[in-house]
PDB file of C-alpha atoms in Angstrom:
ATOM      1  CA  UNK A   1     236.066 -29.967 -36.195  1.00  0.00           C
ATOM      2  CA  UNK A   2     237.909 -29.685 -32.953  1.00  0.00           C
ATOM      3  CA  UNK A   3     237.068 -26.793 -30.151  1.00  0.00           C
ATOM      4  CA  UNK A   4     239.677 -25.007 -30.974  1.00  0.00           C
ATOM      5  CA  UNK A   5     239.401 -25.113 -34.596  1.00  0.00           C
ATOM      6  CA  UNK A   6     235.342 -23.852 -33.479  1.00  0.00           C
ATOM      7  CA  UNK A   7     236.396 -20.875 -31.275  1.00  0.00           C
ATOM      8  CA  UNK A   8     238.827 -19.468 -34.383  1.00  0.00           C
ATOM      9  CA  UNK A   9     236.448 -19.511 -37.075  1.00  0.00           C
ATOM     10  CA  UNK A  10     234.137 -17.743 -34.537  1.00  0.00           C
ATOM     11  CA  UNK A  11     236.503 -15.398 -34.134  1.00  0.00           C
ATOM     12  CA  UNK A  12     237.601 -14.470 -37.556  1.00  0.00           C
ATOM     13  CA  UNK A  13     233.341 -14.327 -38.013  1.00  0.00           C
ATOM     14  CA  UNK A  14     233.186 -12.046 -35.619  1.00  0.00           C
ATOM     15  CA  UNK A  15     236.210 -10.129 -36.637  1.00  0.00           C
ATOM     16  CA  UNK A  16     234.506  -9.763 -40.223  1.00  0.00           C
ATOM     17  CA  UNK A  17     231.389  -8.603 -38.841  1.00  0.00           C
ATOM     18  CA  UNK A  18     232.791  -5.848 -36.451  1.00  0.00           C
ATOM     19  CA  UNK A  19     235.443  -3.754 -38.075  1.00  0.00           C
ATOM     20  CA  UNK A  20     235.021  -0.387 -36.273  1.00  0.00           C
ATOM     21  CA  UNK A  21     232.840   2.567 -36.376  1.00  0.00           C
ATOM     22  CA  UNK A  22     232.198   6.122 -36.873  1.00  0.00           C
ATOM     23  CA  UNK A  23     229.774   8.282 -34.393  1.00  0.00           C
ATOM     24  CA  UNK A  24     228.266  11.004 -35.250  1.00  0.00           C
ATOM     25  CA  UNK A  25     229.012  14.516 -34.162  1.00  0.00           C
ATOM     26  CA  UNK A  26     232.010  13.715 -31.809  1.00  0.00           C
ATOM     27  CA  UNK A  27     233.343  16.233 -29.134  1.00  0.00           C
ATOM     28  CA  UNK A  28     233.309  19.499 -30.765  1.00  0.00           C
ATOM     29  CA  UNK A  29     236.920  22.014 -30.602  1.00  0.00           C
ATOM     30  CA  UNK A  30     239.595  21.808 -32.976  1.00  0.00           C
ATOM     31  CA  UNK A  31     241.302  18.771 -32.126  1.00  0.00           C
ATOM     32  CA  UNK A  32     245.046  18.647 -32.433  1.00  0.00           C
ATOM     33  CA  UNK A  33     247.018  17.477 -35.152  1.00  0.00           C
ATOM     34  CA  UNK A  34     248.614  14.399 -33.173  1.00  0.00           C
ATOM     35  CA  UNK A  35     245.078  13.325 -31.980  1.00  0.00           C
ATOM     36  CA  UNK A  36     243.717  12.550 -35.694  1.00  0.00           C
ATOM     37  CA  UNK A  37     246.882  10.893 -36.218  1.00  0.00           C
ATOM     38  CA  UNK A  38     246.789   8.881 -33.205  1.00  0.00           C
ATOM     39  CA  UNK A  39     243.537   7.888 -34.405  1.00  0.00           C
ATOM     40  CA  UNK A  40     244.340   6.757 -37.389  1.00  0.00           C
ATOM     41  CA  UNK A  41     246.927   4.247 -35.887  1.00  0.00           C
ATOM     42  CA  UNK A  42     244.363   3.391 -33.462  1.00  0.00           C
ATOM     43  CA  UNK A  43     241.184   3.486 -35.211  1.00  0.00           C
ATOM     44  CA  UNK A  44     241.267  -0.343 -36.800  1.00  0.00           C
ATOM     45  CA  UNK A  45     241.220  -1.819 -33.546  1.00  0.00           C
ATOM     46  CA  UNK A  46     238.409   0.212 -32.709  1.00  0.00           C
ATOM     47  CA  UNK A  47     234.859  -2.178 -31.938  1.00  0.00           C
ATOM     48  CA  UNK A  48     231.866  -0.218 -34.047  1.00  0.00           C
ATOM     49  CA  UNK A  49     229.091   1.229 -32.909  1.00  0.00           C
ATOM     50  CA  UNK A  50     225.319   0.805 -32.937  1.00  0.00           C
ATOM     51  CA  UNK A  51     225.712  -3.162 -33.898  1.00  0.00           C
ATOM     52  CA  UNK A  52     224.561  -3.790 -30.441  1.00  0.00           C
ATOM     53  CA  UNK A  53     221.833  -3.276 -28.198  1.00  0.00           C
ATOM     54  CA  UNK A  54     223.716  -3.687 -25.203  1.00  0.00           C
ATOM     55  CA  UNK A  55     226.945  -2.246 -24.248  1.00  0.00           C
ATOM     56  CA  UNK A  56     229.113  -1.341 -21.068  1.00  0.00           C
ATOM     57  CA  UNK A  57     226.335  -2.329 -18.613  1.00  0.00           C
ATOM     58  CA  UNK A  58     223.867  -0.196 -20.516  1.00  0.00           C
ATOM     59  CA  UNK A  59     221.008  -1.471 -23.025  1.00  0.00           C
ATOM     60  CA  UNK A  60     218.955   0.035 -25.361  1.00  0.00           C
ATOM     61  CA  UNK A  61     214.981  -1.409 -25.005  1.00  0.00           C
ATOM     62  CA  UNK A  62     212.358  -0.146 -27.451  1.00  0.00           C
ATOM     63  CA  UNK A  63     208.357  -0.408 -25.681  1.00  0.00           C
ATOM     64  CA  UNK A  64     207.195  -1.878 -29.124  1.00  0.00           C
ATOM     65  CA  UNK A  65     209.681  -2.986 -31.394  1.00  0.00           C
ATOM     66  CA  UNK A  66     207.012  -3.458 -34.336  1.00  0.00           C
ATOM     67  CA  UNK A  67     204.456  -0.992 -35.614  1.00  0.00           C
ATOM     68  CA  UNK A  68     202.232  -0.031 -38.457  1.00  0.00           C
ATOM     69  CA  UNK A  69     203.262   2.570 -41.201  1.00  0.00           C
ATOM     70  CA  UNK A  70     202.005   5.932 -39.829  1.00  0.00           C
ATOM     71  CA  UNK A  71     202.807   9.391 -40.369  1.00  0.00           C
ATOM     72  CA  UNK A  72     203.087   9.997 -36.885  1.00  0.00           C
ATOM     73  CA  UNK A  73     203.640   7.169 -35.120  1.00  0.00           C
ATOM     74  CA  UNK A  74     204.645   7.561 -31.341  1.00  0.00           C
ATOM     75  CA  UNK A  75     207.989   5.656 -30.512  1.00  0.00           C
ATOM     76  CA  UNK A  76     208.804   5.399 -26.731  1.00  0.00           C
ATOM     77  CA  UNK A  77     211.912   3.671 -24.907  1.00  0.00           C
ATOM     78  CA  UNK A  78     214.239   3.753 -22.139  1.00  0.00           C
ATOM     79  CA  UNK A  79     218.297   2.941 -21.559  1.00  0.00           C
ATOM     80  CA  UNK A  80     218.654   0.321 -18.705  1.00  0.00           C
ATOM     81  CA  UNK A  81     221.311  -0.184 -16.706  1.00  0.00           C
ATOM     82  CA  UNK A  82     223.413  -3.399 -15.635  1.00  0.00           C
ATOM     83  CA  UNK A  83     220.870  -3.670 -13.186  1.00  0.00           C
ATOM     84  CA  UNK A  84     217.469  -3.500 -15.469  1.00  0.00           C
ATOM     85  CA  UNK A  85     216.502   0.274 -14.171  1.00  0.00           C
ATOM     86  CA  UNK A  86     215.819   2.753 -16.348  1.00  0.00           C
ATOM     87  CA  UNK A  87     218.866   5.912 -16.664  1.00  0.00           C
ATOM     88  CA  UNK A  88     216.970   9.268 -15.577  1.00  0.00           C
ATOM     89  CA  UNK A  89     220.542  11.368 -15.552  1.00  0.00           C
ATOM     90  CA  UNK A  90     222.505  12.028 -18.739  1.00  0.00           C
ATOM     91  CA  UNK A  91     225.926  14.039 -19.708  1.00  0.00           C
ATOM     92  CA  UNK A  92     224.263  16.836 -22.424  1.00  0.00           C
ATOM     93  CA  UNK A  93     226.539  16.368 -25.677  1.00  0.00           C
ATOM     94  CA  UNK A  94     225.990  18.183 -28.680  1.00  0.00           C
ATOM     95  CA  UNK A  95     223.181  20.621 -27.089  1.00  0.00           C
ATOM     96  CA  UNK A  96     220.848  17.644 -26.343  1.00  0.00           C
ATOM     97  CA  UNK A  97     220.986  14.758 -23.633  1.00  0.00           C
ATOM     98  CA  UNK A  98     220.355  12.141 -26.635  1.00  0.00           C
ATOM     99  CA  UNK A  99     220.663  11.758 -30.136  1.00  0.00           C
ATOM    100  CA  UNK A 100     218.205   9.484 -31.849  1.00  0.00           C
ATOM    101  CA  UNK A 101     219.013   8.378 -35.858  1.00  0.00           C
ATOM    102  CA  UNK A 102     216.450   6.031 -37.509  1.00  0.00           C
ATOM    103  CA  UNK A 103     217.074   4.685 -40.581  1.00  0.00           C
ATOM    104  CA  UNK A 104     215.427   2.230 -42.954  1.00  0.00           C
ATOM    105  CA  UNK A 105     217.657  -0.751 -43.572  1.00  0.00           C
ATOM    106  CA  UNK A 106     218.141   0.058 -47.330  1.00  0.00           C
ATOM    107  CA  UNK A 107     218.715   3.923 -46.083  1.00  0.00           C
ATOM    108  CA  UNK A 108     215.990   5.277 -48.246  1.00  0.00           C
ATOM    109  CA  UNK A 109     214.477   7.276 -45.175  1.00  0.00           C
ATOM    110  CA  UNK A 110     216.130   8.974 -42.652  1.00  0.00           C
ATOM    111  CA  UNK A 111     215.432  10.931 -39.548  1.00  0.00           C
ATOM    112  CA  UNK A 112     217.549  12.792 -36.782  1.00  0.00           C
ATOM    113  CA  UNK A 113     214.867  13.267 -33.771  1.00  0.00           C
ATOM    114  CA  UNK A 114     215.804  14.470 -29.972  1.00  0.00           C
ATOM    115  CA  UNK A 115     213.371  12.384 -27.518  1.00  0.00           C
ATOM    116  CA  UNK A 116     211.777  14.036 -24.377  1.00  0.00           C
ATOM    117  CA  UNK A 117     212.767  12.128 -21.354  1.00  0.00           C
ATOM    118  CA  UNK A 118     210.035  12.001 -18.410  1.00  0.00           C
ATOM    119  CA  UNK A 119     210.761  11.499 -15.085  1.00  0.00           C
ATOM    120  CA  UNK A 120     210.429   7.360 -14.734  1.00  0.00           C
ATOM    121  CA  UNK A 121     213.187   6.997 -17.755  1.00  0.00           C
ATOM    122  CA  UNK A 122     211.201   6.749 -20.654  1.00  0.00           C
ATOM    123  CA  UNK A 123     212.130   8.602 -23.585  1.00  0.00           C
ATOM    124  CA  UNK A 124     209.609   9.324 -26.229  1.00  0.00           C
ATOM    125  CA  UNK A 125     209.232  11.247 -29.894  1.00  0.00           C
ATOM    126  CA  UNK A 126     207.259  11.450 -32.784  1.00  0.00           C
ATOM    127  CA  UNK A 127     208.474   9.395 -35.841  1.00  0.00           C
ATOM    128  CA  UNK A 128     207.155   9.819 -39.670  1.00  0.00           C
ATOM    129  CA  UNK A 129     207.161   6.045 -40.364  1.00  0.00           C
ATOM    130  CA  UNK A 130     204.370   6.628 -43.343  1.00  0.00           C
ATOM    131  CA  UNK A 131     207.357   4.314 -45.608  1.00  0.00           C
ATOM    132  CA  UNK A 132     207.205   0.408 -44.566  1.00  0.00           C
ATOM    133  CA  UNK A 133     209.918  -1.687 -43.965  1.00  0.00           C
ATOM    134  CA  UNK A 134     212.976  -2.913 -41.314  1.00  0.00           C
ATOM    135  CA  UNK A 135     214.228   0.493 -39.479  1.00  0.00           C
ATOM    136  CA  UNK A 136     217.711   0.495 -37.293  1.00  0.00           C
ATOM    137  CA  UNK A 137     217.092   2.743 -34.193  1.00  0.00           C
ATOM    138  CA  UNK A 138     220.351   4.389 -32.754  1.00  0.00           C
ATOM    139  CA  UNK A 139     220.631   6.003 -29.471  1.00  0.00           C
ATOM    140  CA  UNK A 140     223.508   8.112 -29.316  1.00  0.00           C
ATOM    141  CA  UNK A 141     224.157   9.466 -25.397  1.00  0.00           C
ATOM    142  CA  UNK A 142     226.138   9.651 -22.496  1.00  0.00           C
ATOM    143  CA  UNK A 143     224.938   8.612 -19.242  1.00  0.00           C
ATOM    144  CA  UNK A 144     226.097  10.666 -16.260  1.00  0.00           C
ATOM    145  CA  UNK A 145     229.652   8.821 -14.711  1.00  0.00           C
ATOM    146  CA  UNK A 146     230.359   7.074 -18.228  1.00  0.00           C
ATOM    147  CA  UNK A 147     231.320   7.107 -21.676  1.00  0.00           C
ATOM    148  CA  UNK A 148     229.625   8.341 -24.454  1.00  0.00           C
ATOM    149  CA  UNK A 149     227.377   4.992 -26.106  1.00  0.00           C
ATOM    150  CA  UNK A 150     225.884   4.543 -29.540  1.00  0.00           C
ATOM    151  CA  UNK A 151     223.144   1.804 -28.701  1.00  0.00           C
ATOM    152  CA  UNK A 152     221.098   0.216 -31.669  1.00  0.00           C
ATOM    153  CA  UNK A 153     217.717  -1.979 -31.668  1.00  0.00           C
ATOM    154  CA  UNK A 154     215.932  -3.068 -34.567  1.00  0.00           C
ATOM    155  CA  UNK A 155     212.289  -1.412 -35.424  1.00  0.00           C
ATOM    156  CA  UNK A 156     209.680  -3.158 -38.132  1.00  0.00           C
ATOM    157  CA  UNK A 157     207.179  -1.256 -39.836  1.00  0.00           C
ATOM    158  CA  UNK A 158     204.175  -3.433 -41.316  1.00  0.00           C
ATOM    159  CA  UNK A 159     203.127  -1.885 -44.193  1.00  0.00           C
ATOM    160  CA  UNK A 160     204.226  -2.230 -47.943  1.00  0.00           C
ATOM    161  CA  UNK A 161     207.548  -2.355 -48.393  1.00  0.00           C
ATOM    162  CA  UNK A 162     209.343  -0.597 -51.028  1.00  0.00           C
ATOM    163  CA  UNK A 163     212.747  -1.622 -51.064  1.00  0.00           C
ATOM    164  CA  UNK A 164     215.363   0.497 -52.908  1.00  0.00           C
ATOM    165  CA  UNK A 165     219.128   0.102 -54.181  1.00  0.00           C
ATOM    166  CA  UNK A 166     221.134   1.902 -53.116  1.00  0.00           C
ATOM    167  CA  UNK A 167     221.979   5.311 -54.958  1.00  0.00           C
ATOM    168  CA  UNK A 168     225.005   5.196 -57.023  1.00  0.00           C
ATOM    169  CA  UNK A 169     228.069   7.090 -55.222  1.00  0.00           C
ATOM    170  CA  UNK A 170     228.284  10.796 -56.131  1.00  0.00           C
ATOM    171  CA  UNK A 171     230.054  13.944 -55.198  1.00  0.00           C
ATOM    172  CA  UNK A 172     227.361  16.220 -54.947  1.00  0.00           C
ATOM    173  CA  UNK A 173     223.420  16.078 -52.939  1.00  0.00           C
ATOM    174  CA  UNK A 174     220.628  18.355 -53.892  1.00  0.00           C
ATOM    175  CA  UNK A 175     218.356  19.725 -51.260  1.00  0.00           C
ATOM    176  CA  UNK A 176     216.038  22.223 -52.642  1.00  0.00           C
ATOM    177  CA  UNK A 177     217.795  24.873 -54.151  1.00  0.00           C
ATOM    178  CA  UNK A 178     221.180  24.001 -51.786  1.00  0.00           C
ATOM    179  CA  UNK A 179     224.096  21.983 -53.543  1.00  0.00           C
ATOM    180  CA  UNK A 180     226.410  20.330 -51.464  1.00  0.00           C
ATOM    181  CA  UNK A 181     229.774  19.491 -52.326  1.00  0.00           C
ATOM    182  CA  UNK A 182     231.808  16.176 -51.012  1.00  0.00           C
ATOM    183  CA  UNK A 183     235.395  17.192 -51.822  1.00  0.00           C
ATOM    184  CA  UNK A 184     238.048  15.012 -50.343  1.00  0.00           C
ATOM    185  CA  UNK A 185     239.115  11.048 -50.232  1.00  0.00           C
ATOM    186  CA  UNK A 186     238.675   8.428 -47.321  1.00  0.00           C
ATOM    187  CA  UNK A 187     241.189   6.165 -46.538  1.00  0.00           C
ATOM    188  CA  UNK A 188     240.404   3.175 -44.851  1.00  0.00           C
ATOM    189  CA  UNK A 189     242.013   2.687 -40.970  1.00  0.00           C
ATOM    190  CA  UNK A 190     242.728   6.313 -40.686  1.00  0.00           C
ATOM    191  CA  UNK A 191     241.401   9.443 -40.142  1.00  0.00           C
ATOM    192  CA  UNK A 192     240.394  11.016 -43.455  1.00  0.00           C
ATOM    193  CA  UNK A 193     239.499  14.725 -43.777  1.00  0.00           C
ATOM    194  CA  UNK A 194     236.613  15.563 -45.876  1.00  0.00           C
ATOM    195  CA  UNK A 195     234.789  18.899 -46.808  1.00  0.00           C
ATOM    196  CA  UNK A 196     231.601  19.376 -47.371  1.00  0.00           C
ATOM    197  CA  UNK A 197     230.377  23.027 -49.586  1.00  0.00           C
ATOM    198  CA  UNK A 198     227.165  24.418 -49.469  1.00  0.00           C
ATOM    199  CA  UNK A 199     225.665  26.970 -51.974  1.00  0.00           C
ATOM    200  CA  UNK A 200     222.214  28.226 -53.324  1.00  0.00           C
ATOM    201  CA  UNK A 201     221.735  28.754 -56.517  1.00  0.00           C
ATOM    202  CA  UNK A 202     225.281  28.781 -57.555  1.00  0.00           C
ATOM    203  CA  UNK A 203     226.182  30.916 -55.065  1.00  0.00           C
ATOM    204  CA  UNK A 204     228.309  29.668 -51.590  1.00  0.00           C
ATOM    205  CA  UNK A 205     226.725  30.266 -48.707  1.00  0.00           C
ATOM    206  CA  UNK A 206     228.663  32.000 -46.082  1.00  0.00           C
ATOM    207  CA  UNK A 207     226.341  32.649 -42.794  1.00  0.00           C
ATOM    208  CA  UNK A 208     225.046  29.593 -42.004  1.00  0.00           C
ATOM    209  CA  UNK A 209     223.783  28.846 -38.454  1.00  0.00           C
ATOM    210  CA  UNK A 210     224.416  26.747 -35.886  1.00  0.00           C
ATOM    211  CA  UNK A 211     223.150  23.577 -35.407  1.00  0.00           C
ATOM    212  CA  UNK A 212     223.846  21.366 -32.414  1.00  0.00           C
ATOM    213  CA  UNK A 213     226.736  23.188 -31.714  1.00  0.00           C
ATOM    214  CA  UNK A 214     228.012  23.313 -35.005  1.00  0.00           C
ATOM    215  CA  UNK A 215     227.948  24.729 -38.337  1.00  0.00           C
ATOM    216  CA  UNK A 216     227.167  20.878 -39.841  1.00  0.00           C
ATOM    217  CA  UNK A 217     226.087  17.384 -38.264  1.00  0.00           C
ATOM    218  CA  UNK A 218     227.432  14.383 -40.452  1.00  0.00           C
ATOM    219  CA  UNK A 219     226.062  10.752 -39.947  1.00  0.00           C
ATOM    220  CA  UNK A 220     228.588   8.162 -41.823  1.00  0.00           C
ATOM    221  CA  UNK A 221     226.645   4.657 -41.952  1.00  0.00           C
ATOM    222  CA  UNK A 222     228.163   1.827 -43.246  1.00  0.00           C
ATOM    223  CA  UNK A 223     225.920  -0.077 -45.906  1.00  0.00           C
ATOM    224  CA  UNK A 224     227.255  -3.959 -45.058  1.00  0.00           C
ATOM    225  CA  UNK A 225     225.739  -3.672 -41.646  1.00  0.00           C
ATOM    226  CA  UNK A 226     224.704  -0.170 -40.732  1.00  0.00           C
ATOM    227  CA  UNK A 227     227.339   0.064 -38.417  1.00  0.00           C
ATOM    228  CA  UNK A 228     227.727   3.914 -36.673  1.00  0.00           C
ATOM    229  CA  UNK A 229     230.486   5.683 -37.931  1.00  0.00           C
ATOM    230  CA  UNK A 230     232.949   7.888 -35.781  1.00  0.00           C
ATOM    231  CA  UNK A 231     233.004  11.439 -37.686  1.00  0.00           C
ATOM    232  CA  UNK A 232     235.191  14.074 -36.396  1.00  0.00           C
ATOM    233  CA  UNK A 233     234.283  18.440 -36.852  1.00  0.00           C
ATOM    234  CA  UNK A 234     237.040  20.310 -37.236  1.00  0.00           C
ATOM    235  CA  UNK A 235     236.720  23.780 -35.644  1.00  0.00           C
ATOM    236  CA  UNK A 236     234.232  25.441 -33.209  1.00  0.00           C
ATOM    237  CA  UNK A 237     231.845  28.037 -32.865  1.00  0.00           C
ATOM    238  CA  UNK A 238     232.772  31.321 -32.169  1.00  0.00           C
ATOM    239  CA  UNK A 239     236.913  30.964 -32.104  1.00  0.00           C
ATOM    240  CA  UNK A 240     237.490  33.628 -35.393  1.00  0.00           C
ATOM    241  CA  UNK A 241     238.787  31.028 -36.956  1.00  0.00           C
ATOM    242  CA  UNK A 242     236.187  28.525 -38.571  1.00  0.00           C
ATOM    243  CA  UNK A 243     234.009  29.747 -41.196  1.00  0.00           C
ATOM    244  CA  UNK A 244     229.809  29.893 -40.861  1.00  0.00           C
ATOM    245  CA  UNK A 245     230.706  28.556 -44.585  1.00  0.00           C
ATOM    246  CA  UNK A 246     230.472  27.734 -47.585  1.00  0.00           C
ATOM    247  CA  UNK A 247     232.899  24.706 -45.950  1.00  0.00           C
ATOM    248  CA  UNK A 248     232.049  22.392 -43.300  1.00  0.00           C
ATOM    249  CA  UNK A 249     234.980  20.144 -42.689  1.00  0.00           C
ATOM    250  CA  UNK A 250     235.240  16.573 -41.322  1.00  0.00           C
ATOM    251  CA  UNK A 251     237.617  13.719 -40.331  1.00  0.00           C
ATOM    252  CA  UNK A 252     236.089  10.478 -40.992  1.00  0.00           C
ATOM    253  CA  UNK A 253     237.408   7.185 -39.743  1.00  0.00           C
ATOM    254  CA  UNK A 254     236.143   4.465 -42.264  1.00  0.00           C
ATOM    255  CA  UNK A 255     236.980   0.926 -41.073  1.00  0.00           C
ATOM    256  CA  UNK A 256     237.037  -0.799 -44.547  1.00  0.00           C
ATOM    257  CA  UNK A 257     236.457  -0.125 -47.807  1.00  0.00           C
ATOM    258  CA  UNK A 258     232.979  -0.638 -49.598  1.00  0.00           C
ATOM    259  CA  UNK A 259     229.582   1.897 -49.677  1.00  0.00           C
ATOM    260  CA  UNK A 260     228.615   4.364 -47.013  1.00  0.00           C
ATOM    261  CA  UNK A 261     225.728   6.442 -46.731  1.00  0.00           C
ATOM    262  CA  UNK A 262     226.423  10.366 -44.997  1.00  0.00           C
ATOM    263  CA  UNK A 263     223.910  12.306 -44.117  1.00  0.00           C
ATOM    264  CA  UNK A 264     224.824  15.755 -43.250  1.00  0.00           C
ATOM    265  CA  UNK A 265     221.995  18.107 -40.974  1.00  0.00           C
ATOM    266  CA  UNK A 266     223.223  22.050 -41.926  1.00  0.00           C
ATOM    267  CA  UNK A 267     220.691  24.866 -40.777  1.00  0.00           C
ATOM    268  CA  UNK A 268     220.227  28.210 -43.031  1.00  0.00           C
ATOM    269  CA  UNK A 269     217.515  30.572 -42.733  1.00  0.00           C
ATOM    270  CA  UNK A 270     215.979  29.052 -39.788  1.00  0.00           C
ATOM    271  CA  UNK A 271     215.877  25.445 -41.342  1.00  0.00           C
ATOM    272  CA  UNK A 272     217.086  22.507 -41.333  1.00  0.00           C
ATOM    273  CA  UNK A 273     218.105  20.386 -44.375  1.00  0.00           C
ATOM    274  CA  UNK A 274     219.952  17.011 -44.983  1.00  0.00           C
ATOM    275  CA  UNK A 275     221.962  16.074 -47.710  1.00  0.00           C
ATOM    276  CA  UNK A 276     222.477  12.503 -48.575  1.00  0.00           C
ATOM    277  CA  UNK A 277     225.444  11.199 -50.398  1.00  0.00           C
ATOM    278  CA  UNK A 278     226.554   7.333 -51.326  1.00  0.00           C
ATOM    279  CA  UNK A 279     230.724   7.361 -50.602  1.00  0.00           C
ATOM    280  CA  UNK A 280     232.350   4.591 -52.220  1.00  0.00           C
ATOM    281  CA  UNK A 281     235.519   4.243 -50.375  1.00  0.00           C
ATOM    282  CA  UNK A 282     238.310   2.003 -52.041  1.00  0.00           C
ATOM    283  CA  UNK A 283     240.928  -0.514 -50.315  1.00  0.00           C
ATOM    284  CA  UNK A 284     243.792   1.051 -49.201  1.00  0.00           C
ATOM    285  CA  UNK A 285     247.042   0.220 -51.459  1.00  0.00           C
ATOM    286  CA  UNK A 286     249.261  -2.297 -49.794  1.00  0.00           C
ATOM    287  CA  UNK A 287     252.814  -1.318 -50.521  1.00  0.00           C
ATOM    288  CA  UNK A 288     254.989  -3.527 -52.627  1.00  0.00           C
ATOM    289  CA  UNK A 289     257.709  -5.573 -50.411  1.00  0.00           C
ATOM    290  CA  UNK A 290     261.415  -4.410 -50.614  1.00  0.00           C
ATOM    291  CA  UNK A 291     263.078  -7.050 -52.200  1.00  0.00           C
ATOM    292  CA  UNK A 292     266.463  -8.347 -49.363  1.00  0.00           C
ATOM    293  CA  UNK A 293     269.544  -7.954 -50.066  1.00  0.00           C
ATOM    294  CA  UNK A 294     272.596  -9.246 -48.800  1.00  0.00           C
ATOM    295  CA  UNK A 295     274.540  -7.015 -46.272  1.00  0.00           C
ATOM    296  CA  UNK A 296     271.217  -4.774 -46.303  1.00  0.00           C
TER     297      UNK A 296
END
C-alpha cells in the first residue's frame, strides 16, 4: 500500500470515528429560528466533543487516573494550558465555572458533580464510585479569553465489574414517583426539537425550579463512543414566556443514527432528579433521484 493510499484510509478511520457532537446545556435564551437551522446545515461538519483529552491548547489531566471502588472516593485534577500550567480563571456558564459528567462506559451510573477549584488550579469533588468498572470523565468549561471546551480522560475503577446492556430504547423514565415523557423525533445532521414532560403521580407538574439556569439540564451521549452531544434549551428563565412545566423543550443535534443515552437533571421540591432514557435514532431517508429528461 502506497502513502497515499495510507493517509486516505486514515482519514476515512478517522472520519468514522468522529462524526460530531452534542454538549450539554448550551448558551441559554431563546435562540432564533435561523440559528437552529443554520445548525442543522452546519452541524455534520461539526468535530465531537469529549473524544479528546486535549483540545485548542488546553488539556484535561486527572491526578490518578485509576482507583478503587469507594463510596466516596476523592477525584482531583486540573486543565493545563499549551504551556503545561494549570488554568486558575474561568468564564462561569450555566451558574458554575465547570461542569463535570462521569459516566461508566456501559452508562449504567451516572453523575453530574461541580468541582471546587483552589487557588494552584486543582479542581477537586467527591465521586460515589462504590460500582466498578471503566468511567469517561468530561470537563465541560470555558476558560477566560476562549471558547467553551468539553475535555474527556478516561477513569478505571478496580473493583468487580458488573457490566450491563444497554436498556432497550423507550419513551418514558421513572424517577420515584416523577414520569418523564420523551415526545418528539431526532433526525440525524440537523437540529431536532424534542420535549421532555414531567408529572407526579399522573399529574403534570407545573412549578418546577430552576436548575443551572434552567428549568431542565439534558446530557445526550452517544453509545458507539461516548462522544458529548451538543443539546440546545429553548427558552429562558423569567421572559413570561417559557413554562416552569410540565414541558422542558430541547434541540438536539445527533450526528448519526444508532443508540444514545440522555440524561436529563430537573429540580422540584428542592431536589434534584435524573431521568435516563435509551433514544434510538434512525438513518435519515435519502431521497429517491429524479429520473433526467430530455429538454429538462
Amino acid at each position: 500500500m502506497n502513502a497515499a493510499s495510507k493517509f486516505a484510509g486514515f482519514t476515512l478511520g478517522l472520519a468514522a470515528v468522529f462524526g460530531i457532537a452534542l454538549a450539554v446545556g448550551a448558551a441559554l435564551g431563546p435562540e432564533p429560528a435561523e440559528g437552529h437551522a443554520a445548525m442543522a446545515e452546519s452541524g455534520a461538519d461539526e468535530l465531537p466533543t469529549g473524544l479528546m483529552a486535549s483540545e485548542n491548547g488546553y488539556t484535561l489531566r486527572l491526578d490518578t487516573p485509576q482507583t478503587t471502588a469507594a463510596a466516596n472516593v476523592a477525584l482531583r485534577f486540573r486543565i493545563l494550558n499549551r504551556d503545561g500550567a494549570p488554568v486558575t480563571s474561568y468564564v462561569r456558564n450555566h451558574e458554575k465555572d465547570l461542569h463535570l459528567i462521569v459516566v461508566r462506559r456501559d452508562m449504567a451510573a451516572f453523575q453530574h458533580v461541580h468541582p471546587v477549584l483552589d487557588q494552584a488550579g486543582t479542581w477537586s469533588v467527591p465521586l460515589d464510585l462504590t460500582r466498578a468498572g471503566d468511567y469517561r470523565v468530561f470537563a465541560d468549561f470555558i476558560p477566560d479569553g476562549g471558547k467553551n471546551l468539553t475535555l474527556g480522560a478516561d477513569l478505571r475503577v478496580a473493583g468487580n465489574y458488573d457490566a450491563q446492556a444497554l436498556p432497550a430504547p423507550s419513551a418514558t423514565a421513572q424517577v420515584g414517583a416523577y414520569t418523564v415523557a420523551l415526545n418528539g423525533t431526532v433526525t440525524p445532521g440537523q437540529a431536532s426539537k424534542v420535549v421532555l414532560s414531567v408529572s407526579r403521580d399522573g399529574t403534570p407538574v407545573t412549578d418546577l425550579q430552576p436548575y443551572l439556569g434552567a428549568y431542565g439540564h439534558l446530557v445526550a451521549l452517544r453509545a458507539a463512543d461516548l462522544a458529548y452531544l451538543h443539546v440546545h434549551p429553548e427558552g429562558s428563565l423569567g421572559d413570561g414566556v417559557t413554562p416552569a412545566g410540565p414541558g422542558i423543550t430541547f434541540y438536539v443535534d445527533a450526528p448519526s443514527a444508532g443508540d444514545y443515552r440522555l440524561f436529563l437533571d430537573f429540580q422540584h421540591e428542592g431536589v434534584v432528579r435524573t431521568a435516563e432514557f435509551t433514544l434510538s435514532v434512525a438513518s435519515a431517508p435519502i431521497p429517491a433521484a429524479k429520473p433526467a429528461g430530455h429538454g429538462h
